[in-house]
Amino acid sequence: MMQVVEKFISINGEGKHAGQLAVFIRFKGCNLKCSYCDTQWANALNTYYIEQSPKEIVDYIKSTNIKRVTLTGGEPTLQKDFHTLLELLSKEKNISVEIETNGATDISKFCDISNRASFTMDYKCPSSNMENYMVLDNFNYLDKSKDDVVKFVVGSIQDLKSMVAIMERYSLKDKCYIYVSAVFGKIELSTIVDFMKDNHLNDVSLQLQIHKFIWNVNERGV
């Protein structure tokens, strides 16, 4: 069984399919405590959740007639039946699945699935206070042909410098798509653009969290 705190249809606020409809399944619990986390409520011990089997989740997804699915949290890969869920979803040829993962769990065990889901994996920069928890071996399993993404959430120039260092050390441009996103309210978007220009960051995409411009930043189910 899996612990689900939210199921809803909205637009993707981030990533390669930003602005497109998706079904969101949000799971309870996370192994990190990022300084800027905007879903802390989903990680609390007393957070209400429902238990659902992988099949029940797939049946719900299919009932929506929405072809894109985002599995998020919390940290979805911590769910004990997550592999089973991915296997079931991989058999649905008309469904495209994205896993939002925090970079602090081993993703290799989910890469043996034929027609596997894509990963949108965070790299936690210094201002998150969680950089030391990154599983760097995960970079070896990213695949650009699978639409895998590494997302850097930045709140300072130091974070941006850390992003460049990691990109270069692990040749990330060759392995995946790269997105940079601002910690909401902590750094000016123009500062990120200026840094990108000054450092000639070709093939890096600045993304906005679209949902936070449409709805209140604390709104749930959007």
XYZ file of N, CA and C in Angstrom:
666
model
N 0.846 -1.210 0.000
C 0.000 0.000 0.000
C 0.877 1.255 0.000
N 0.276 2.351 -0.424
C 1.018 3.596 -0.557
C 0.250 4.711 0.148
N 0.992 5.650 0.726
C 0.384 6.729 1.499
C 0.219 7.972 0.618
N -1.032 8.253 0.256
C -1.344 9.346 -0.670
C -1.985 10.487 0.111
N -1.431 11.689 -0.042
C -1.992 12.850 0.651
C -2.801 13.749 -0.286
N -2.556 13.646 -1.581
C -3.306 14.446 -2.550
C -3.366 13.731 -3.897
N -4.507 13.880 -4.575
C -4.648 13.490 -5.977
C -5.440 14.593 -6.649
N -4.928 15.131 -7.728
C -5.647 16.220 -8.385
C -5.141 16.403 -9.817
N -5.925 17.135 -10.595
C -5.540 17.503 -11.960
C -5.222 18.989 -11.979
N -4.109 19.337 -12.598
C -3.741 20.743 -12.740
C -2.813 20.864 -13.941
N -2.134 21.990 -14.048
C -1.084 22.115 -15.048
C 0.259 21.846 -14.388
N 1.188 21.345 -15.170
C 2.555 21.251 -14.680
C 3.092 22.659 -14.486
N 3.551 22.945 -13.285
C 4.082 24.268 -12.996
C 5.529 24.423 -13.392
N 6.228 23.298 -13.595
C 7.664 23.327 -13.840
C 8.029 22.261 -14.868
N 9.278 22.329 -15.328
C 9.841 21.241 -16.122
C 9.530 21.314 -17.602
N 9.826 20.237 -18.305
C 9.736 20.191 -19.758
C 8.303 20.344 -20.257
N 7.349 19.994 -19.418
C 5.954 20.030 -19.843
C 5.164 21.094 -19.082
N 5.874 22.145 -18.672
C 5.223 23.245 -17.944
C 4.075 23.804 -18.757
N 2.952 24.032 -18.080
C 1.778 24.585 -18.723
C 0.832 23.548 -19.285
N 1.259 22.268 -19.283
C 0.402 21.206 -19.799
C -0.331 20.510 -18.658
N -1.508 19.989 -18.947
C -2.278 19.281 -17.945
C -1.550 18.033 -17.464
N -1.717 17.733 -16.185
C -1.153 16.516 -15.607
C -1.999 16.077 -14.423
N -1.971 14.795 -14.161
C -2.535 14.244 -12.930
C -1.411 14.192 -11.907
N -1.643 14.749 -10.745
C -0.636 14.750 -9.688
C -1.028 13.752 -8.601
N -0.067 12.918 -8.232
C -0.216 12.040 -7.081
C 0.869 12.442 -6.094
N 0.448 12.966 -4.950
C 1.411 13.404 -3.941
C 1.444 12.401 -2.793
N 2.649 11.911 -2.504
C 2.834 10.920 -1.449
C 3.369 11.574 -0.180
N 3.096 10.929 0.917
C 3.502 11.450 2.222
C 4.950 11.094 2.538
N 5.626 12.019 3.210
C 6.925 11.720 3.797
C 8.109 12.109 2.941
N 9.176 12.561 3.604
C 10.412 12.941 2.916
C 11.584 12.672 3.840
N 12.745 12.415 3.247
C 13.958 12.173 4.029
C 14.832 13.414 4.155
N 14.342 14.548 3.654
C 15.072 15.802 3.762
C 14.204 16.866 4.432
N 14.865 17.937 4.876
C 14.161 19.103 5.423
C 14.796 20.352 4.829
N 14.460 20.630 3.583
C 15.053 21.769 2.898
C 14.568 23.081 3.513
N 15.448 24.059 3.544
C 15.125 25.335 4.182
C 13.952 26.035 3.507
N 13.766 25.785 2.216
C 12.732 26.490 1.455
C 11.547 25.595 1.083
N 11.435 24.421 1.684
C 10.408 23.456 1.291
C 9.019 24.096 1.306
N 8.278 23.906 0.200
C 6.923 24.462 0.126
C 5.843 23.401 0.301
N 6.255 22.184 0.669
C 5.266 21.127 0.944
C 5.579 20.435 2.275
N 6.028 21.213 3.247
C 6.344 20.623 4.549
C 5.143 19.923 5.163
N 3.964 20.415 4.878
C 2.754 19.820 5.451
C 2.618 18.351 5.049
N 3.114 17.987 3.864
C 2.983 16.610 3.382
C 3.952 15.655 4.075
N 4.890 16.217 4.820
C 5.928 15.404 5.457
C 5.704 15.207 6.958
N 4.754 15.929 7.513
C 4.521 15.854 8.957
C 3.952 14.495 9.354
N 4.316 14.038 10.540
C 3.879 12.723 11.009
C 2.362 12.635 11.111
N 1.715 13.760 11.455
C 0.262 13.735 11.663
C -0.530 14.120 10.411
N 0.147 14.218 9.271
C -0.547 14.558 8.030
C -1.530 13.451 7.649
N -2.741 13.853 7.306
C -3.758 12.879 6.907
C -3.402 12.289 5.544
N -3.598 11.002 5.410
C -3.361 10.341 4.127
C -4.341 9.189 3.974
N -4.476 8.729 2.745
C -5.232 7.513 2.500
C -4.285 6.456 1.969
N -4.528 5.213 2.317
C -3.717 4.119 1.792
C -4.365 3.595 0.521
N -3.578 3.531 -0.516
C -4.056 2.994 -1.777
C -3.028 2.047 -2.367
N -3.521 1.040 -3.051
C -2.629 0.100 -3.727
C -2.163 0.715 -5.040
N -1.062 0.225 -5.608
C -0.646 0.705 -6.922
C -1.749 0.593 -7.964
N -2.503 -0.495 -7.931
C -3.577 -0.675 -8.911
C -4.660 0.388 -8.737
N -5.006 0.697 -7.501
C -6.019 1.728 -7.265
C -5.556 3.084 -7.791
N -4.278 3.362 -7.622
C -3.736 4.632 -8.113
C -3.770 4.674 -9.634
N -3.380 3.588 -10.268
C -3.410 3.524 -11.733
C -4.841 3.654 -12.250
N -5.781 2.990 -11.588
C -7.184 3.074 -12.004
C -7.683 4.518 -11.925
N -7.295 5.231 -10.851
C -7.683 6.640 -10.729
C -7.083 7.457 -11.874
N -5.799 7.262 -12.135
C -5.126 8.005 -13.205
C -5.831 7.779 -14.541
N -6.139 6.537 -14.837
C -6.806 6.215 -16.107
C -8.194 6.839 -16.186
N -8.866 6.959 -15.047
C -10.228 7.508 -15.040
C -10.263 8.988 -15.383
N -9.124 9.688 -15.258
C -9.090 11.131 -15.498
C -9.005 11.492 -16.980
N -8.561 10.548 -17.807
C -8.333 10.805 -19.236
C -7.272 11.875 -19.477
N -6.364 12.031 -18.528
C -5.216 12.927 -18.674
C -3.993 12.063 -18.906
N -3.199 12.383 -19.924
C -2.128 11.463 -20.320
C -0.807 11.680 -19.589
N -0.635 12.841 -18.946
C 0.615 13.076 -18.209
C 0.376 12.898 -16.713
N 1.341 12.268 -16.067
C 1.240 11.982 -14.634
C 2.510 12.484 -13.950
N 2.340 13.165 -12.834
C 3.472 13.593 -12.019
C 3.358 12.944 -10.651
N 4.374 12.150 -10.300
C 4.445 11.494 -9.000
C 5.373 12.324 -8.127
N 4.848 12.825 -7.011
C 5.594 13.806 -6.242
C 5.391 13.573 -4.756
N 5.855 14.500 -3.946
C 5.755 14.332 -2.505
C 5.886 15.660 -1.791
N 6.505 15.580 -0.608
C 7.274 14.459 -0.095
C 8.313 13.961 -1.086
N 8.681 12.709 -0.840
C 9.622 12.002 -1.708
C 8.983 10.689 -2.133
N 8.496 10.612 -3.382
C 7.722 9.444 -3.806
C 8.501 8.132 -3.796
N 9.802 8.194 -4.041
C 10.579 6.944 -4.131
C 10.704 6.219 -2.798
N 10.299 6.859 -1.704
C 10.348 6.211 -0.388
C 9.173 5.256 -0.174
N 8.150 5.352 -1.009
C 6.982 4.485 -0.852
C 7.353 3.041 -1.182
N 6.974 2.122 -0.314
C 7.481 0.754 -0.445
C 6.992 0.051 -1.705
N 5.849 0.441 -2.243
C 5.326 -0.189 -3.456
C 5.554 0.668 -4.695
N 6.538 1.556 -4.625
C 6.756 2.482 -5.725
C 7.182 1.760 -7.001
N 8.035 0.769 -6.882
C 8.484 0.015 -8.059
C 7.300 -0.663 -8.738
N 6.417 -1.232 -7.939
C 5.235 -1.889 -8.494
C 4.357 -0.891 -9.235
N 4.179 0.297 -8.651
C 3.395 1.340 -9.308
C 4.008 1.702 -10.655
N 5.327 1.872 -10.692
C 5.984 2.239 -11.942
C 5.861 1.138 -12.985
N 5.938 -0.111 -12.544
C 5.781 -1.223 -13.481
C 4.388 -1.212 -14.110
N 3.374 -0.985 -13.291
C 2.005 -0.938 -13.814
C 1.828 0.225 -14.779
N 2.353 1.378 -14.414
C 2.210 2.548 -15.275
C 2.974 2.383 -16.582
N 4.086 1.661 -16.545
C 4.892 1.480 -17.756
C 4.150 0.691 -18.831
N 3.132 -0.049 -18.422
C 2.351 -0.856 -19.370
C 1.232 -0.057 -20.028
N 1.023 1.145 -19.517
C -0.016 2.015 -20.078
C 0.626 2.902 -21.151
N 0.482 2.508 -22.395
C 1.227 3.140 -23.486
C 0.805 4.582 -23.744
N -0.380 4.965 -23.295
C -0.859 6.319 -23.542
C -0.635 7.256 -22.365
N 0.119 6.794 -21.384
C 0.385 7.603 -20.194
C 1.872 7.893 -20.096
N 2.210 9.141 -19.877
C 3.594 9.578 -19.726
C 3.823 9.972 -18.266
N 4.824 9.378 -17.630
C 5.014 9.533 -16.185
C 6.302 10.281 -15.874
N 6.189 11.246 -14.982
C 7.336 12.001 -14.477
C 7.439 11.793 -12.969
N 8.645 11.492 -12.507
C 8.906 11.328 -11.074
C 9.672 12.556 -10.584
N 9.105 13.273 -9.636
C 9.820 14.379 -9.010
C 10.521 13.843 -7.764
N 11.850 13.812 -7.807
C 12.615 13.217 -6.720
C 13.671 14.187 -6.220
N 14.025 14.079 -4.944
C 14.854 15.105 -4.313
C 16.361 14.895 -4.467
N 16.779 13.823 -5.120
C 18.200 13.591 -5.334
C 18.905 12.934 -4.171
N 18.156 12.593 -3.127
C 18.758 12.012 -1.923
C 18.323 10.572 -1.698
N 17.810 9.923 -2.753
C 17.524 8.489 -2.696
C 18.112 7.853 -3.953
N 18.316 6.556 -3.904
C 18.912 5.819 -5.019
C 17.860 5.590 -6.104
N 18.073 6.174 -7.291
C 17.097 5.993 -8.374
C 17.411 4.782 -9.251
N 18.570 4.182 -9.072
C 18.996 3.099 -9.966
C 18.015 1.928 -9.951
N 17.402 1.666 -8.797
C 16.507 0.514 -8.675
C 15.212 0.694 -9.443
N 14.982 1.900 -9.979
C 13.780 2.144 -10.771
C 14.098 2.263 -12.265
N 15.350 2.012 -12.618
C 15.783 2.179 -14.010
C 15.777 0.873 -14.793
N 15.371 -0.214 -14.158
C 15.343 -1.511 -14.838
C 14.007 -1.766 -15.517
N 13.112 -0.809 -15.449
C 11.761 -0.973 -15.986
C 11.741 -0.548 -17.448
N 11.247 -1.422 -18.298
C 11.093 -1.077 -19.712
C 10.069 0.051 -19.830
N 10.347 1.001 -20.747
C 9.459 2.162 -20.884
C 9.353 2.912 -19.557
N 10.491 3.099 -18.904
C 10.489 3.701 -17.572
C 10.064 5.150 -17.602
N 9.665 5.624 -16.433
C 9.277 7.022 -16.255
C 10.499 7.925 -16.377
N 10.251 9.202 -16.603
C 11.335 10.184 -16.594
C 11.528 10.711 -15.174
N 12.756 11.107 -14.884
C 13.086 11.690 -13.585
C 13.271 13.191 -13.717
N 12.646 13.939 -12.841
C 13.015 15.322 -12.614
C 13.641 15.351 -11.229
N 14.967 15.372 -11.222
C 15.721 15.166 -9.987
C 16.353 16.473 -9.523
N 16.148 16.787 -8.275
C 16.765 17.978 -7.697
C 18.244 17.739 -7.413
N 19.009 18.831 -7.502
C 20.291 18.881 -6.817
C 20.156 20.001 -5.807
N 20.337 19.655 -4.542
C 20.129 20.633 -3.473
C 21.372 21.502 -3.307
N 21.211 22.776 -3.600
C 22.315 23.735 -3.484
C 22.518 24.146 -2.014
N 23.622 24.867 -1.736
C 23.964 25.158 -0.333
C 22.855 25.773 0.511
N 22.047 26.671 -0.056
C 21.044 27.346 0.777
C 19.931 26.417 1.248
N 19.835 25.229 0.662
C 18.843 24.243 1.109
C 19.220 23.624 2.442
N 20.513 23.679 2.791
C 21.088 23.007 3.966
C 21.057 21.484 3.841
N 20.861 20.984 2.638
C 20.735 19.542 2.420
C 21.726 19.008 1.384
N 22.673 19.828 0.955
C 23.572 19.423 -0.135
C 24.356 18.162 0.197
N 24.703 17.978 1.448
C 25.516 16.819 1.834
C 24.776 15.490 1.700
N 23.472 15.543 1.484
C 22.681 14.319 1.399
C 22.472 13.843 -0.045
N 23.013 14.555 -1.003
C 22.807 14.177 -2.397
C 23.482 12.836 -2.717
N 22.762 11.983 -3.453
C 23.307 10.700 -3.916
C 23.899 10.955 -5.301
N 25.187 11.218 -5.344
C 25.822 11.660 -6.581
C 25.882 10.553 -7.628
N 25.819 9.311 -7.200
C 25.820 8.202 -8.149
C 24.594 8.237 -9.060
N 23.550 8.927 -8.627
C 22.346 9.022 -9.450
C 22.627 9.616 -10.825
N 23.633 10.483 -10.915
C 23.945 11.109 -12.199
C 24.292 10.070 -13.266
N 24.763 8.902 -12.840
C 25.141 7.852 -13.790
C 23.937 7.188 -14.445
N 22.752 7.433 -13.916
C 21.560 6.756 -14.423
C 20.628 7.683 -15.193
N 21.013 8.929 -15.328
C 20.189 9.870 -16.077
C 20.344 9.631 -17.573
N 19.275 9.875 -18.295
C 19.246 9.566 -19.725
C 18.441 10.647 -20.436
N 19.117 11.412 -21.253
C 18.447 12.515 -21.958
C 17.335 12.004 -22.865
N 17.527 10.807 -23.427
C 16.507 10.252 -24.322
C 15.221 9.903 -23.579
N 15.311 9.810 -22.252
C 14.128 9.542 -21.417
C 13.514 10.836 -20.878
N 14.035 11.960 -21.329
C 13.580 13.284 -20.867
C 13.927 13.545 -19.404
N 15.002 12.937 -18.913
C 15.419 13.187 -17.533
C 15.924 14.619 -17.374
N 15.656 15.167 -16.199
C 15.983 16.563 -15.888
C 16.700 16.611 -14.543
N 17.697 17.492 -14.442
C 18.207 17.887 -13.129
C 17.794 19.333 -12.905
N 17.173 19.552 -11.757
C 16.654 20.874 -11.411
C 17.461 21.448 -10.250
N 17.979 22.649 -10.445
C 18.690 23.368 -9.392
C 17.777 24.479 -8.875
N 17.416 24.404 -7.612
C 16.632 25.476 -6.994
C 17.622 26.387 -6.272
N 17.650 27.651 -6.681
C 18.691 28.553 -6.190
C 18.086 29.735 -5.447
N 18.803 30.145 -4.404
C 18.354 31.293 -3.628
C 19.419 32.351 -3.471
N 20.582 32.143 -4.111
C 21.700 33.069 -3.945
C 22.710 32.880 -5.071
N 23.638 33.807 -5.181
C 24.735 33.675 -6.140
C 25.583 32.444 -5.799
N 25.771 32.182 -4.514
C 26.524 30.992 -4.108
C 25.874 29.731 -4.671
N 24.560 29.677 -4.619
C 23.856 28.523 -5.177
C 24.098 28.404 -6.681
N 24.081 29.527 -7.374
C 24.314 29.509 -8.812
C 25.726 29.027 -9.132
N 26.695 29.440 -8.351
C 28.070 28.985 -8.559
C 28.194 27.483 -8.292
N 27.481 27.011 -7.279
C 27.461 25.581 -6.989
C 26.853 24.811 -8.154
N 25.787 25.340 -8.734
C 25.148 24.711 -9.883
C 26.142 24.521 -11.033
N 26.880 25.565 -11.361
C 27.842 25.487 -12.462
C 28.923 24.442 -12.164
N 29.391 24.419 -10.929
C 30.434 23.457 -10.564
C 29.948 22.018 -10.730
N 28.725 21.750 -10.303
C 28.171 20.398 -10.418
C 27.918 20.042 -11.873
N 27.371 20.966 -12.641
C 27.143 20.727 -14.062
C 28.430 20.318 -14.767
N 29.502 21.022 -14.478
C 30.768 20.762 -15.155
C 31.428 19.482 -14.649
N 31.392 19.271 -13.345
C 32.063 18.093 -12.781
C 31.449 16.803 -13.286
N 30.143 16.796 -13.489
C 29.459 15.560 -13.878
C 28.944 15.589 -15.324
N 29.396 16.571 -16.110
C 29.035 16.665 -17.532
C 27.527 16.504 -17.730
N 26.756 17.227 -16.951
C 25.311 17.023 -16.933
C 24.628 17.384 -18.247
N 25.181 18.332 -18.979
C 24.538 18.703 -20.248
C 24.464 17.528 -21.210
N 25.413 16.594 -21.091
C 25.420 15.423 -21.967
C 24.433 14.352 -21.505
N 24.019 14.419 -20.246
C 23.232 13.333 -19.646
C 21.744 13.653 -19.515
N 21.418 14.924 -19.421
C 20.036 15.281 -19.091
C 19.775 16.724 -19.475
N 18.530 17.139 -19.308
C 18.171 18.541 -19.450
C 18.394 19.239 -18.114
N 18.742 20.518 -18.166
C 19.075 21.253 -16.947
C 18.157 22.461 -16.807
N 17.533 22.553 -15.635
C 16.652 23.671 -15.326
C 17.135 24.354 -14.047
N 16.945 25.655 -14.002
C 17.242 26.412 -12.792
C 15.983 27.160 -12.391
N 15.696 27.119 -11.100
C 14.460 27.707 -10.573
C 14.797 28.514 -9.336
N 14.112 29.629 -9.152
C 14.377 30.488 -7.997
C 13.642 29.997 -6.763
N 14.296 30.076 -5.610
C 13.569 29.951 -4.350
C 12.618 31.138 -4.303
N 11.336 30.845 -4.207
C 10.312 31.880 -4.369
C 10.527 33.002 -3.353
N 10.748 34.217 -3.863
C 10.903 35.381 -3.003
C 12.292 35.603 -2.449
N 13.273 34.776 -2.839
C 14.612 34.869 -2.250
C 15.652 35.451 -3.200
N 15.412 35.347 -4.500
C 16.380 35.863 -5.465
C 15.606 36.403 -6.666
N 16.075 37.506 -7.194
C 15.411 38.102 -8.350
C 15.673 37.247 -9.593
N 14.643 37.079 -10.392
C 14.809 36.318 -11.630
C 15.828 36.983 -12.545
N 15.861 38.296 -12.537
C 16.834 39.016 -13.375
C 18.264 38.712 -12.942
N 18.467 38.456 -11.655
C 19.803 38.099 -11.165
C 20.243 36.757 -11.753
N 19.306 35.822 -11.837
C 19.625 34.515 -12.433
C 19.951 34.687 -13.914
N 19.149 35.483 -14.621
C 19.399 35.688 -16.050
C 20.759 36.353 -16.270
N 21.078 37.339 -15.463
C 22.382 38.004 -15.596
C 23.516 37.009 -15.358
N 23.354 36.145 -14.372
C 24.378 35.131 -14.093
C 24.510 34.175 -15.281
N 23.385 33.782 -15.860
C 23.423 32.896 -17.023
C 24.162 33.555 -18.181
N 23.910 34.844 -18.395
C 24.581 35.564 -19.483
C 26.082 35.680 -19.216
N 26.431 36.046 -17.991
C 27.842 36.252 -17.650
C 28.647 34.961 -17.736
N 27.980 33.833 -17.506
C 28.672 32.544 -17.500
C 28.368 31.690 -18.737
N 27.717 32.307 -19.723
C 27.449 31.647 -21.012
C 26.804 30.269 -20.810
N 25.725 30.255 -20.022
C 25.083 28.981 -19.686
C 24.106 28.555 -20.779
N 24.691 28.158 -21.907
C 23.886 27.601 -22.982
C 23.249 26.296 -22.523
N 22.071 25.997 -23.068
C 21.371 24.729 -22.796
C 20.939 24.583 -21.335
N 20.821 25.700 -20.636
C 20.235 25.723 -19.295
C 18.958 26.538 -19.380
N 17.875 26.007 -18.834
C 16.577 26.687 -18.936
C 16.160 27.266 -17.589
N 15.882 28.559 -17.581
C 15.265 29.176 -16.410
C 13.787 28.829 -16.415
N 13.283 28.350 -15.297
C 11.863 28.029 -15.226
C 11.208 28.819 -14.103
N 9.948 29.125 -14.321
C 9.122 29.760 -13.308
C 8.164 28.718 -12.755
N 7.830 28.832 -11.492
C 6.808 27.955 -10.917
C 5.453 28.568 -11.264
N 4.934 28.168 -12.433
C 3.753 28.823 -12.992
C 2.584 28.816 -12.015
N 2.420 27.709 -11.296
C 1.267 27.594 -10.398
C 1.278 28.664 -9.312
N 2.479 29.151 -8.956
C 2.556 30.169 -7.907
C 2.203 31.562 -8.422
N 2.137 31.700 -9.736
C 1.687 32.957 -10.320
C 0.191 32.928 -10.603
N -0.371 31.732 -10.713
C -1.799 31.598 -10.983
C -2.603 31.578 -9.687
N -2.106 30.815 -8.711
C -2.812 30.653 -7.444
C -1.963 31.180 -6.287
N -2.557 31.294 -5.139
C -1.825 31.673 -3.928
C -0.703 30.669 -3.690
N 0.456 31.159 -3.224
C 1.629 30.287 -3.087
C 1.397 29.170 -2.082
N 0.425 29.333 -1.194
C 0.137 28.295 -0.190
C -1.051 27.416 -0.565
N -1.603 27.636 -1.749
C -2.765 26.856 -2.189
C -2.389 25.393 -2.412
N -3.260 24.482 -1.967
C -3.045 23.064 -2.197
C -3.933 22.568 -3.332
N -3.552 21.420 -3.879
C -4.381 20.829 -4.923
C -4.352 21.574 -6.232
N -3.251 22.300 -6.479
C -3.129 23.047 -7.733
C -1.790 22.724 -8.399
